[in-house]
Short mmCIF file of C-alpha atoms and ligand atoms in Angstrom, two decimals:
data_model
loop_
_atom_site.label_atom_id
_atom_site.label_comp_id
_atom_site.label_asym_id
_atom_site.label_seq_id
_atom_site.Cartn_x
_atom_site.Cartn_y
_atom_site.Cartn_z
CA MET A 24 0.03 -0.03 -0.02
CA SER A 25 1.38 3.43 -0.82
CA LYS A 26 2.19 5.89 1.96
CA VAL A 27 0.78 9.41 2.31
CA ASP A 28 3.14 12.40 2.01
CA VAL A 29 2.21 15.38 4.18
CA VAL A 30 3.09 19.07 3.91
CA ILE A 31 3.10 21.04 7.20
CA GLY A 32 3.90 24.70 7.92
CA CYS A 33 6.63 25.00 10.54
CA PHE A 34 6.17 28.62 11.75
CA TYR A 35 3.26 31.04 11.59
CA GLY A 36 1.81 30.18 8.17
CA ASP A 37 2.46 31.43 4.61
CA GLU A 38 5.68 29.47 4.32
CA GLY A 39 4.83 28.39 0.74
CA LYS A 40 2.92 25.15 1.45
CA GLY A 41 0.70 25.57 -1.63
CA LYS A 42 3.74 25.68 -3.95
CA VAL A 43 5.23 22.46 -2.60
CA ILE A 44 1.86 20.63 -2.81
CA ASP A 45 1.54 21.93 -6.35
CA TYR A 46 4.89 20.20 -7.09
CA LEU A 47 3.98 16.95 -5.33
CA ALA A 48 0.67 16.85 -7.06
CA THR A 49 2.36 16.24 -10.41
CA ASN A 50 2.75 12.74 -9.08
CA ALA A 51 -0.31 12.36 -6.89
CA ASP A 52 -3.81 11.02 -7.52
CA ILE A 53 -5.39 12.71 -4.52
CA ALA A 54 -4.65 15.89 -2.44
CA VAL A 55 -6.52 16.35 0.87
CA ARG A 56 -7.03 19.38 3.09
CA ALA A 57 -7.33 18.24 6.75
CA THR A 58 -7.73 21.34 8.93
CA GLY A 59 -8.67 25.07 8.98
CA GLY A 60 -10.92 26.76 6.49
CA ASP A 61 -10.75 29.87 4.32
CA ASN A 62 -8.40 31.48 6.80
CA ALA A 63 -5.79 29.81 4.56
CA GLY A 64 -4.49 31.34 1.44
CA HIS A 65 -2.16 29.24 -0.55
CA THR A 66 -0.57 30.96 -3.60
CA ILE A 67 0.36 29.14 -6.73
CA GLU A 68 1.64 30.77 -9.87
CA ALA A 69 0.97 28.44 -12.71
CA ASN A 70 0.89 29.06 -16.45
CA GLY A 71 0.94 32.76 -15.93
CA VAL A 72 -2.03 32.76 -13.55
CA LYS A 73 -1.88 33.46 -9.85
CA TYR A 74 -4.21 31.33 -7.82
CA ALA A 75 -5.06 32.04 -4.11
CA MET A 76 -6.43 28.71 -2.90
CA ARG A 77 -8.42 28.91 0.31
CA LEU A 78 -10.44 25.67 0.65
CA ILE A 79 -9.86 23.57 -2.43
CA PRO A 80 -6.53 21.72 -2.12
CA SER A 81 -3.83 23.31 -4.31
CA GLY A 82 -3.03 19.88 -5.77
CA ILE A 83 -6.12 20.20 -7.98
CA LEU A 84 -4.15 22.57 -10.18
CA SER A 85 -2.27 19.69 -11.66
CA GLY A 86 -5.38 18.96 -13.73
CA HIS A 87 -5.41 15.25 -12.90
CA THR A 88 -5.39 15.25 -9.07
CA ILE A 89 -8.62 14.89 -7.09
CA GLY A 90 -9.00 17.45 -4.27
CA VAL A 91 -10.59 16.24 -1.05
CA ILE A 92 -11.90 18.60 1.67
CA GLY A 93 -11.51 16.53 4.75
CA ASN A 94 -13.76 16.08 7.85
CA GLY A 95 -11.42 18.35 9.93
CA VAL A 96 -12.02 21.42 7.76
CA VAL A 97 -14.55 24.09 8.51
CA MET A 98 -16.16 25.07 5.21
CA ASN A 99 -17.85 28.30 4.14
CA PRO A 100 -20.10 27.30 1.22
CA GLN A 101 -20.15 30.70 -0.30
CA VAL A 102 -16.36 30.85 -0.42
CA LEU A 103 -16.07 27.29 -1.74
CA LEU A 104 -18.64 27.88 -4.49
CA GLY A 105 -16.74 31.08 -5.53
CA GLU A 106 -13.54 29.04 -5.70
CA ILE A 107 -15.21 26.33 -7.79
CA GLU A 108 -16.57 28.92 -10.15
CA ASN A 109 -13.14 30.58 -10.57
CA LEU A 110 -11.39 27.32 -11.26
CA LYS A 111 -14.05 26.30 -13.76
CA ALA A 112 -13.59 29.60 -15.48
CA HIS A 113 -9.91 28.76 -15.85
CA GLY A 114 -10.79 25.45 -17.49
CA TYR A 115 -10.54 23.03 -14.57
CA ASP A 116 -12.90 20.06 -14.57
CA ILE A 117 -13.92 20.49 -10.99
CA ASP A 118 -17.05 18.29 -11.16
CA ASN A 119 -14.83 15.23 -11.66
CA HIS A 120 -12.01 16.38 -9.35
CA LEU A 121 -13.52 17.50 -6.02
CA LYS A 122 -14.87 15.65 -3.00
CA ILE A 123 -16.17 17.06 0.27
CA SER A 124 -16.49 15.05 3.42
CA ASP A 125 -19.99 14.54 4.69
CA LYS A 126 -18.59 15.24 8.21
CA THR A 127 -17.02 18.64 7.37
CA HIS A 128 -18.45 21.44 9.58
CA VAL A 129 -20.31 24.16 7.78
CA ILE A 130 -19.69 27.90 8.47
CA LEU A 131 -22.97 29.69 8.86
CA PRO A 132 -23.42 33.49 8.57
CA TYR A 133 -23.26 34.10 12.26
CA HIS A 134 -19.82 32.58 12.58
CA PRO A 135 -17.92 35.42 10.97
CA MET A 136 -20.22 37.87 12.77
CA LEU A 137 -19.30 36.25 16.13
CA ASP A 138 -15.63 36.16 15.16
CA ARG A 139 -15.73 39.96 14.61
CA ALA A 140 -17.80 40.60 17.75
CA LEU A 141 -15.41 38.52 19.93
CA GLU A 142 -12.35 40.34 18.51
CA LYS A 143 -14.03 43.64 19.33
CA ALA A 144 -14.90 42.48 22.83
CA ARG A 145 -11.24 41.40 23.41
CA LYS A 146 -10.08 45.03 23.08
CA ALA A 147 -6.35 45.12 24.01
CA SER A 148 -5.94 41.33 23.97
CA LYS A 149 -7.19 40.80 20.45
CA ILE A 150 -5.77 37.84 18.47
CA GLY A 151 -5.94 39.40 14.97
CA THR A 152 -8.03 36.62 13.48
CA THR A 153 -8.98 36.51 9.85
CA CYS A 154 -12.64 37.16 10.97
CA ARG A 155 -13.76 34.32 8.68
CA GLY A 156 -15.66 32.57 11.55
CA ILE A 157 -13.09 29.80 12.01
CA GLY A 158 -12.83 29.96 15.83
CA PRO A 159 -16.64 30.14 16.37
CA THR A 160 -17.28 27.25 13.98
CA TYR A 161 -14.79 25.04 15.83
CA CYS A 162 -16.39 26.14 19.14
CA ASP A 163 -19.72 24.89 17.86
CA LYS A 164 -18.09 21.65 16.72
CA TYR A 165 -16.69 20.89 20.12
CA GLU A 166 -19.88 22.15 21.89
CA ARG A 167 -21.57 19.51 19.65
CA ALA A 168 -23.82 22.26 18.24
CA GLY A 169 -22.20 22.33 14.78
CA LEU A 170 -23.88 21.75 11.45
CA ARG A 171 -22.11 19.12 9.35
CA VAL A 172 -22.33 18.86 5.55
CA GLU A 173 -24.55 15.78 5.95
CA ASP A 174 -26.96 17.71 8.10
CA LEU A 175 -27.74 19.96 5.14
CA TYR A 176 -29.61 16.99 3.68
CA ALA A 177 -31.26 15.65 6.80
CA ASP A 178 -35.04 15.71 7.27
CA ASN A 179 -34.77 17.97 10.26
CA PHE A 180 -32.40 20.46 8.51
CA LYS A 181 -34.87 23.40 8.73
CA SER A 182 -35.67 22.99 12.45
CA HIS A 183 -31.99 22.26 13.25
CA LEU A 184 -30.88 25.48 11.49
CA GLU A 185 -33.66 27.56 13.00
CA GLU A 186 -32.60 26.51 16.50
CA LEU A 187 -28.96 27.37 15.77
CA VAL A 188 -29.67 30.77 14.12
CA GLU A 189 -32.00 31.92 16.90
CA SER A 190 -29.60 30.92 19.77
CA ARG A 191 -26.61 32.50 18.03
CA LYS A 192 -28.56 35.70 17.42
CA ALA A 193 -28.99 36.02 21.18
CA LEU A 194 -25.28 35.36 21.69
CA LEU A 195 -24.37 38.02 19.16
CA LYS A 196 -26.59 40.57 20.88
CA PHE A 197 -24.90 39.75 24.14
CA TYR A 198 -21.36 40.33 22.71
CA ASP A 199 -22.22 43.29 20.56
CA PRO A 200 -25.30 45.04 21.96
CA GLU A 201 -24.67 48.14 19.80
CA ASP A 202 -25.09 46.16 16.56
CA THR A 203 -28.63 46.92 15.37
CA THR A 204 -28.28 44.93 12.11
CA ILE A 205 -28.22 41.40 13.69
CA ASP A 206 -31.86 40.54 13.10
CA GLU A 207 -31.78 41.75 9.54
CA LYS A 208 -28.50 39.93 8.69
CA LEU A 209 -29.75 36.69 10.37
CA ASN A 210 -33.33 36.66 9.08
CA PHE A 211 -34.02 32.91 9.40
CA GLU A 212 -36.01 32.48 6.24
CA ASP A 213 -33.27 34.17 4.13
CA VAL A 214 -30.54 32.09 5.78
CA TYR A 215 -32.50 28.91 5.23
CA LYS A 216 -33.15 29.66 1.55
CA THR A 217 -29.54 30.52 0.88
CA TYR A 218 -28.23 27.33 2.60
CA CYS A 219 -30.79 25.17 0.73
CA GLU A 220 -29.34 26.59 -2.50
CA TYR A 221 -25.74 25.91 -1.37
CA ALA A 222 -26.70 22.42 -0.34
CA GLU A 223 -28.13 21.69 -3.80
CA GLN A 224 -25.00 23.06 -5.54
CA LEU A 225 -22.55 21.12 -3.28
CA LYS A 226 -24.47 17.84 -3.29
CA PRO A 227 -22.57 16.19 -6.19
CA TYR A 228 -19.30 16.63 -4.36
CA VAL A 229 -20.30 15.14 -0.95
CA CYS A 230 -19.23 11.68 0.00
CA ASP A 231 -17.74 9.59 2.84
CA THR A 232 -14.16 10.64 2.23
CA VAL A 233 -12.72 8.39 4.93
CA THR A 234 -13.81 5.24 3.05
CA TYR A 235 -12.83 6.92 -0.25
CA LEU A 236 -9.27 7.67 0.97
CA HIS A 237 -8.67 4.22 2.43
CA LYS A 238 -9.92 2.48 -0.69
CA ALA A 239 -7.67 4.68 -2.76
CA LEU A 240 -4.66 3.66 -0.67
CA GLU A 241 -5.66 -0.03 -0.96
CA GLU A 242 -5.62 0.51 -4.75
CA ASP A 243 -2.07 1.92 -4.43
CA LYS A 244 -3.19 5.47 -5.35
CA ARG A 245 -0.76 8.24 -4.36
CA VAL A 246 -2.33 10.53 -1.69
CA ILE A 247 -0.86 13.78 -0.33
CA VAL A 248 -2.12 16.05 2.45
CA GLU A 249 -1.90 19.82 2.26
CA GLY A 250 -1.52 21.22 5.70
CA ALA A 251 -2.95 24.68 6.33
CA GLN A 252 -1.87 27.23 8.92
CA ALA A 253 1.23 26.07 10.77
CA THR A 254 2.89 24.58 13.89
CA LEU A 255 3.09 27.83 15.93
CA LEU A 256 -0.64 28.50 15.19
CA ASP A 257 -1.63 25.11 16.57
CA ILE A 258 -4.31 25.37 19.32
CA ASP A 259 -2.26 22.99 21.60
CA PHE A 260 1.32 23.59 20.57
CA GLY A 261 1.28 27.19 19.29
CA SER A 262 1.65 30.48 21.06
CA TYR A 263 -1.82 30.23 22.71
CA PRO A 264 -4.04 32.31 22.73
CA TYR A 265 -2.45 33.79 19.53
CA VAL A 266 -3.28 30.74 17.52
CA THR A 267 -5.98 29.36 15.19
CA SER A 268 -8.64 26.96 16.56
CA SER A 269 -7.44 23.71 15.03
CA ASN A 270 -4.42 21.37 15.14
CA PRO A 271 -2.47 22.04 11.98
CA THR A 272 0.33 19.72 13.27
CA ILE A 273 0.54 16.05 12.45
CA GLY A 274 -2.12 14.88 14.83
CA GLY A 275 -4.67 17.16 13.15
CA ILE A 276 -3.64 15.70 9.75
CA ILE A 277 -4.78 12.31 11.03
CA THR A 278 -8.00 13.32 12.79
CA GLY A 279 -8.83 15.73 10.03
CA THR A 280 -8.80 13.04 7.31
CA GLY A 281 -9.40 9.69 8.92
CA LEU A 282 -6.02 8.42 7.71
CA SER A 283 -4.06 6.40 10.27
CA ALA A 284 -0.65 7.14 11.72
CA SER A 285 0.82 4.13 9.87
CA ASP A 286 -0.51 5.54 6.58
CA ILE A 287 1.87 8.46 6.82
CA GLY A 288 5.17 8.39 4.80
CA ASN A 289 7.10 11.60 4.33
CA VAL A 290 6.36 14.60 6.43
CA TYR A 291 7.66 17.78 4.78
CA GLY A 292 8.07 20.80 6.94
CA ILE A 293 7.85 24.03 5.05
CA ILE A 294 9.85 27.16 5.96
CA LYS A 295 10.90 30.35 4.34
CA ALA A 296 14.53 31.44 4.47
CA TYR A 297 13.28 34.04 6.85
CA SER A 298 10.23 34.30 9.17
CA SER A 299 6.93 36.08 8.91
CA ARG A 300 3.74 36.33 10.94
CA VAL A 301 0.32 37.91 10.59
CA GLY A 302 -1.88 38.79 13.51
CA GLU A 303 -0.84 39.24 17.11
CA GLY A 304 1.46 37.11 19.29
CA PRO A 305 5.12 36.56 20.16
CA PHE A 306 7.78 36.47 17.45
CA VAL A 307 11.32 36.29 18.85
CA THR A 308 13.19 37.10 15.68
CA GLU A 309 10.80 39.93 14.52
CA LEU A 310 12.68 42.92 13.02
CA LEU A 311 10.84 46.10 13.73
CA ASP A 312 13.44 48.14 11.70
CA GLU A 313 14.23 48.79 8.11
CA THR A 314 15.67 45.26 7.66
CA GLY A 315 12.26 43.87 8.51
CA ASP A 316 10.66 46.34 6.06
CA ARG A 317 13.14 45.29 3.38
CA ILE A 318 12.33 41.54 3.86
CA ARG A 319 8.62 42.43 3.60
CA ASP A 320 9.17 44.40 0.33
CA LEU A 321 11.54 41.88 -1.24
CA GLY A 322 9.39 38.90 -0.28
CA HIS A 323 6.05 40.66 -1.13
CA GLU A 324 4.94 39.75 2.39
CA TYR A 325 1.30 40.91 2.33
CA GLY A 326 -1.60 38.49 3.03
CA THR A 327 -2.74 36.33 0.10
CA VAL A 328 -6.38 37.05 0.84
CA SER A 329 -6.47 39.92 3.30
CA GLY A 330 -3.58 41.99 1.90
CA ARG A 331 -2.42 42.52 5.56
CA PRO A 332 1.29 43.40 5.83
CA ARG A 333 3.14 40.47 7.41
CA ARG A 334 5.56 41.02 10.34
CA CYS A 335 9.05 39.85 9.22
CA GLY A 336 12.27 38.67 10.82
CA TRP A 337 15.29 36.39 10.37
CA LEU A 338 14.96 32.60 10.23
CA ASP A 339 14.50 31.01 13.64
CA LEU A 340 16.05 27.58 13.86
CA VAL A 341 15.01 27.08 17.53
CA THR A 342 11.37 27.16 16.36
CA LEU A 343 12.21 24.83 13.44
CA LYS A 344 13.76 22.33 15.77
CA TYR A 345 10.43 22.39 17.85
CA ALA A 346 8.42 21.90 14.64
CA LYS A 347 10.61 18.97 13.68
CA ARG A 348 10.11 17.28 17.03
CA LEU A 349 6.31 17.80 17.04
CA ASN A 350 5.68 16.73 13.46
CA GLY A 351 8.38 14.12 12.99
CA LEU A 352 9.66 15.89 9.89
CA THR A 353 11.47 13.67 7.45
CA GLY A 354 12.36 16.61 5.05
CA ILE A 355 12.33 20.39 4.85
CA SER A 356 11.44 22.81 2.13
CA VAL A 357 13.27 26.13 2.23
CA ASN A 358 11.37 28.74 0.18
CA HIS A 359 12.44 32.32 -0.71
CA LEU A 360 16.17 31.58 -0.96
CA ASP A 361 16.08 34.11 -3.80
CA THR A 362 14.65 36.76 -1.43
CA ILE A 363 17.06 36.24 1.45
CA GLY A 364 19.93 36.06 -0.99
CA LYS A 365 19.52 39.74 -1.80
CA PHE A 366 20.97 40.65 1.60
CA ASP A 367 24.77 41.15 1.99
CA LYS A 368 24.70 39.50 5.43
CA ILE A 369 22.03 37.06 6.68
CA LYS A 370 21.35 36.22 10.27
CA VAL A 371 19.95 32.90 11.56
CA CYS A 372 18.77 32.40 15.13
CA VAL A 373 20.49 29.43 16.61
CA ALA A 374 19.57 29.81 20.29
CA TYR A 375 17.50 31.91 22.65
CA ASP A 376 19.08 33.97 25.38
CA HIS A 377 16.61 33.55 28.19
CA ASN A 378 17.63 36.01 30.98
CA GLY A 379 21.29 35.16 30.33
CA VAL A 380 20.85 31.44 29.86
CA GLU A 381 21.17 30.07 26.34
CA THR A 382 18.79 27.40 25.18
CA GLU A 383 17.80 25.66 21.92
CA ASP A 384 14.52 24.37 23.37
CA PHE A 385 11.45 26.26 22.35
CA SER A 386 8.54 26.81 24.70
CA THR A 387 5.22 28.45 23.99
CA ASN A 388 5.06 29.99 27.44
CA LEU A 389 4.33 33.65 26.71
CA LYS A 390 6.42 34.95 29.60
CA PHE A 391 9.38 32.83 28.49
CA LEU A 392 9.11 34.12 24.91
CA GLU A 393 8.78 37.75 26.10
CA ASN A 394 12.16 37.38 27.83
CA CYS A 395 13.99 35.63 25.01
CA LYS A 396 16.48 37.40 22.81
CA PRO A 397 17.68 35.70 19.60
CA VAL A 398 21.34 34.51 19.46
CA TYR A 399 22.41 34.87 15.85
CA LYS A 400 24.89 33.25 13.57
CA GLU A 401 25.75 35.35 10.52
CA PHE A 402 26.13 34.10 6.93
CA ASP A 403 27.32 35.76 3.75
CA GLY A 404 24.55 36.59 1.34
CA ASN A 405 24.55 38.08 -2.17
CA PHE A 406 23.48 34.95 -3.79
CA GLY A 407 22.91 36.67 -7.13
CA ASP A 408 20.30 35.53 -9.71
CA LEU A 409 19.16 32.00 -8.88
CA SER A 410 16.76 31.60 -11.72
CA GLY A 411 19.14 29.44 -13.66
CA CYS A 412 19.83 27.07 -10.68
CA LYS A 413 18.07 23.77 -11.33
CA THR A 414 20.11 21.62 -8.98
CA PHE A 415 21.72 22.08 -5.62
CA GLU A 416 25.17 22.02 -7.28
CA ASP A 417 24.15 24.97 -9.43
CA LEU A 418 23.73 27.20 -6.33
CA PRO A 419 26.46 29.65 -5.39
CA GLU A 420 28.68 28.58 -2.44
CA ASN A 421 27.11 31.08 0.02
CA ALA A 422 23.61 29.67 -0.71
CA LYS A 423 24.87 26.11 -0.30
CA ALA A 424 26.47 26.98 3.10
CA TYR A 425 23.16 28.45 4.26
CA ILE A 426 21.19 25.35 3.29
CA ASN A 427 23.87 22.97 4.66
CA PHE A 428 23.67 24.74 7.98
CA ILE A 429 19.94 24.31 8.26
CA GLU A 430 20.35 20.57 7.59
CA GLU A 431 23.15 20.28 10.19
CA TYR A 432 21.27 22.14 12.84
CA THR A 433 17.98 20.31 12.39
CA LYS A 434 19.50 16.97 11.43
CA THR A 435 16.96 16.84 8.65
CA PRO A 436 17.53 16.94 4.86
CA VAL A 437 16.39 19.95 2.80
CA LYS A 438 14.44 18.33 0.00
CA PHE A 439 12.99 21.34 -1.70
CA ILE A 440 14.52 24.83 -2.24
CA GLY A 441 12.41 27.72 -3.55
CA THR A 442 14.25 30.10 -5.91
CA GLY A 443 11.25 32.16 -7.03
CA ALA A 444 7.46 32.36 -6.87
CA GLY A 445 6.73 30.40 -10.07
CA ARG A 446 5.89 26.74 -10.23
CA GLU A 447 9.17 25.79 -11.93
CA ALA A 448 11.36 27.89 -9.54
CA MET A 449 12.19 25.02 -7.20
CA ILE A 450 15.18 22.74 -6.74
CA VAL A 451 14.02 19.20 -5.75
CA ARG A 452 16.33 16.72 -4.02
CA LEU A 453 14.12 13.66 -3.54
P1 LIG B 12 1.21 29.17 2.08
O1 LIG B 12 -0.01 29.70 2.85
O2 LIG B 12 2.06 28.47 2.99
O3 LIG B 12 0.82 28.29 0.93
O4 LIG B 12 1.97 30.41 1.53
P2 LIG B 12 1.41 31.72 0.88
O5 LIG B 12 0.96 31.45 -0.48
O6 LIG B 12 0.42 32.41 1.81
O7 LIG B 12 2.72 32.69 0.90
C1 LIG B 12 3.89 32.31 0.27
C2 LIG B 12 4.26 33.42 -0.73
O8 LIG B 12 5.61 33.25 -1.15
C3 LIG B 12 3.34 33.36 -2.02
O9 LIG B 12 3.21 34.72 -2.46
C4 LIG B 12 4.20 32.60 -2.96
O10 LIG B 12 3.98 32.88 -4.33
C5 LIG B 12 5.66 33.03 -2.60
N1 LIG B 12 6.71 32.07 -2.79
C6 LIG B 12 6.73 30.71 -2.35
N2 LIG B 12 7.94 30.23 -2.59
C7 LIG B 12 8.70 31.22 -3.02
C8 LIG B 12 10.12 31.34 -3.41
O11 LIG B 12 10.89 30.37 -3.25
N3 LIG B 12 10.56 32.53 -3.81
C9 LIG B 12 9.71 33.60 -3.95
N4 LIG B 12 10.21 34.77 -4.31
N5 LIG B 12 8.41 33.50 -3.59
C10 LIG B 12 7.92 32.39 -3.15
P1 LIG B 13 -1.97 29.53 5.61
O1 LIG B 13 -2.62 28.24 5.43
C1 LIG B 13 -1.06 32.89 8.22
C2 LIG B 13 -3.58 33.42 11.79
C3 LIG B 13 -4.38 34.72 11.77
C4 LIG B 13 -4.47 35.00 13.24
C5 LIG B 13 -4.58 33.58 13.84
C6 LIG B 13 -6.03 33.26 14.26
O2 LIG B 13 -2.16 30.46 4.42
O3 LIG B 13 -0.58 29.46 6.10
P2 LIG B 13 -8.16 32.48 12.63
O4 LIG B 13 -8.82 33.33 11.60
O5 LIG B 13 -7.54 31.25 12.17
O6 LIG B 13 -8.96 32.41 13.88
O7 LIG B 13 -6.91 33.49 13.06
O8 LIG B 13 -4.08 32.72 12.87
N1 LIG B 13 -3.76 32.56 10.60
C7 LIG B 13 -2.86 32.54 9.59
N2 LIG B 13 -1.72 33.19 9.40
N3 LIG B 13 -1.39 31.95 7.39
C8 LIG B 13 -2.53 31.19 7.58
O9 LIG B 13 -2.91 30.18 6.79
C9 LIG B 13 -3.34 31.52 8.70
N4 LIG B 13 -4.52 31.02 9.16
C10 LIG B 13 -4.74 31.68 10.34
O10 LIG B 13 -3.70 35.73 11.05
O11 LIG B 13 -3.20 35.54 13.69
MG1 LIG B 14 -0.97 31.57 3.17
#
C-alpha cells in the first residue's frame, strides 16, 4: 500500500505550502485538506495565472489530481462555490475532481459575525483573527452544536438550522449590543433559503471521504495532504491564545482526514529562508526596523487574501527544531532563497538567550518568549540571480552553506529549495 506524504507549515503560516503541494501533485492522484478553512491562502503561480487557494487543495491545479476537503476542515459554502466557479472559469474540470467530506463542519453566517464581535470584545488582547468565523465554527463543533455537511440533507435541517440561528442571534446581541443589524442579517427564512441553494450546488461533491481515501490507498493510489496554517498557530502547541482553533500539526492531519498514523510516509516541513507572521502574538526574531521592512518588500509579504502586511524577521532555527520534534519531519522545504539572497549578510537564530541562559529548546510559554533574545549566527549573502539554478550544485557557495547549516542544525535533509514564486522555480532533491 502506498504511503501518504504530508506538507506542514513550521512557523506562523504562509511558508509556501501551496507551492510544494503543487509540485507533489504532479505525481499524486489525490490531495487532501485536513484542517482550517478559508483563513488559509495558498498561492500558486501556474501558467501565468496566480491562484489564491483557500479551501480547495492546491493539488487540484495539476489537472489530474482529485481534491478532497476532509472532515477536519470548516467550510464556508459561499467561499467554496466562488472558488469552484473561478477554477471552472480557468478550464478546470472540478465536477470530476472534487470531493467534500459529509462530516465537514459548515460555516454559517453568524460565525464570521461572532468572530468579529469577539475580536471587538477582546479590546487590547485581540488575536488578529482573519474574521472568517473559523474559531466560532470550531467552538460549535466541540460544543456539539455544529452543522455538518450531511446535516444539510437531513429531514430536520430546517428546524436544526432555526434552533442554531435563533440561539446565536442572542449570543451576538450579548457580545455586541450596539449592533442593530443582527436581526436583519440573520433573518431565518433568508438564511434557510440561501443554505438550501448551497446544499443543492454542493451535493454532487459530498461523500464519505474516509472510506474513499482508504480504498484509494488499498488500490495503491498516491495521496498527499496539504496542511494549512502552521505549527506555531496550533491550538495546543502554538503560542496560545495567539493561535488558530485547530491542530495544523501532524495529529490534526490524522484526525482531520481519517487516515491512520501508519499511513503516513514523508512529512515535509515548510519554511521560508526568513520568518513572517500575521496577527498578534510573540515572534522572537521579529525585526521592527528597516531590515524587517526590506524583507517584507523583497518577499512581497502581504496576506494572500487579506492583503495585511506580514511581520518579518530572520529565520528562527529554535522554532524549526520544535516543529521537527512535534511533526516528525522527514524533510524540509526552504522557500524564498532568492529573497534572502539579496541581503549582504544574513542572520539565523541558533539559540534563545533567556535571562542570560542560552537554550535551543522552544517553549510556547508567553512569559518565556517575552524574555528571550535571539542569538544569531551570521552568513554571507549576495546569492545573485538563482533563476538558472536547477540543482543544488548549481547554487552559489554562500547559498549552499546556508542550506547545509539548516540541515546540520535540524539533522533533517532539505528536500526542496524555492528560488522564485513560479511553479518551476524550485530545486528538488528527492
Ligand atoms: P502558504 O499559505 O504556506 O501556501 O503560503 P502563501 O501562498 O500564503 O505565501 C507564500 C508566498 O511566497 C506566495 O506569495 C508565494 O507565491 C511566494 N513564494 C513561495 N515560494 C517562493 C520562493 O521560493 N521565492 C519567492 N520569491 N516567492 C515564493
Ligand atoms: P496559511 O494556510 C497565516 C492566523 C491569523 C491570526 C490567527 C487566528 O495560508 O498558512 P483565525 O482566523 O484562524 O482564527 O486567526 O491565525 N492565521 C494565519 N496566518 N497563514 C494562515 O494560513 C493563517 N491562518 C490563520 O492571522 O493571527
Ligand atoms: Mg498563506
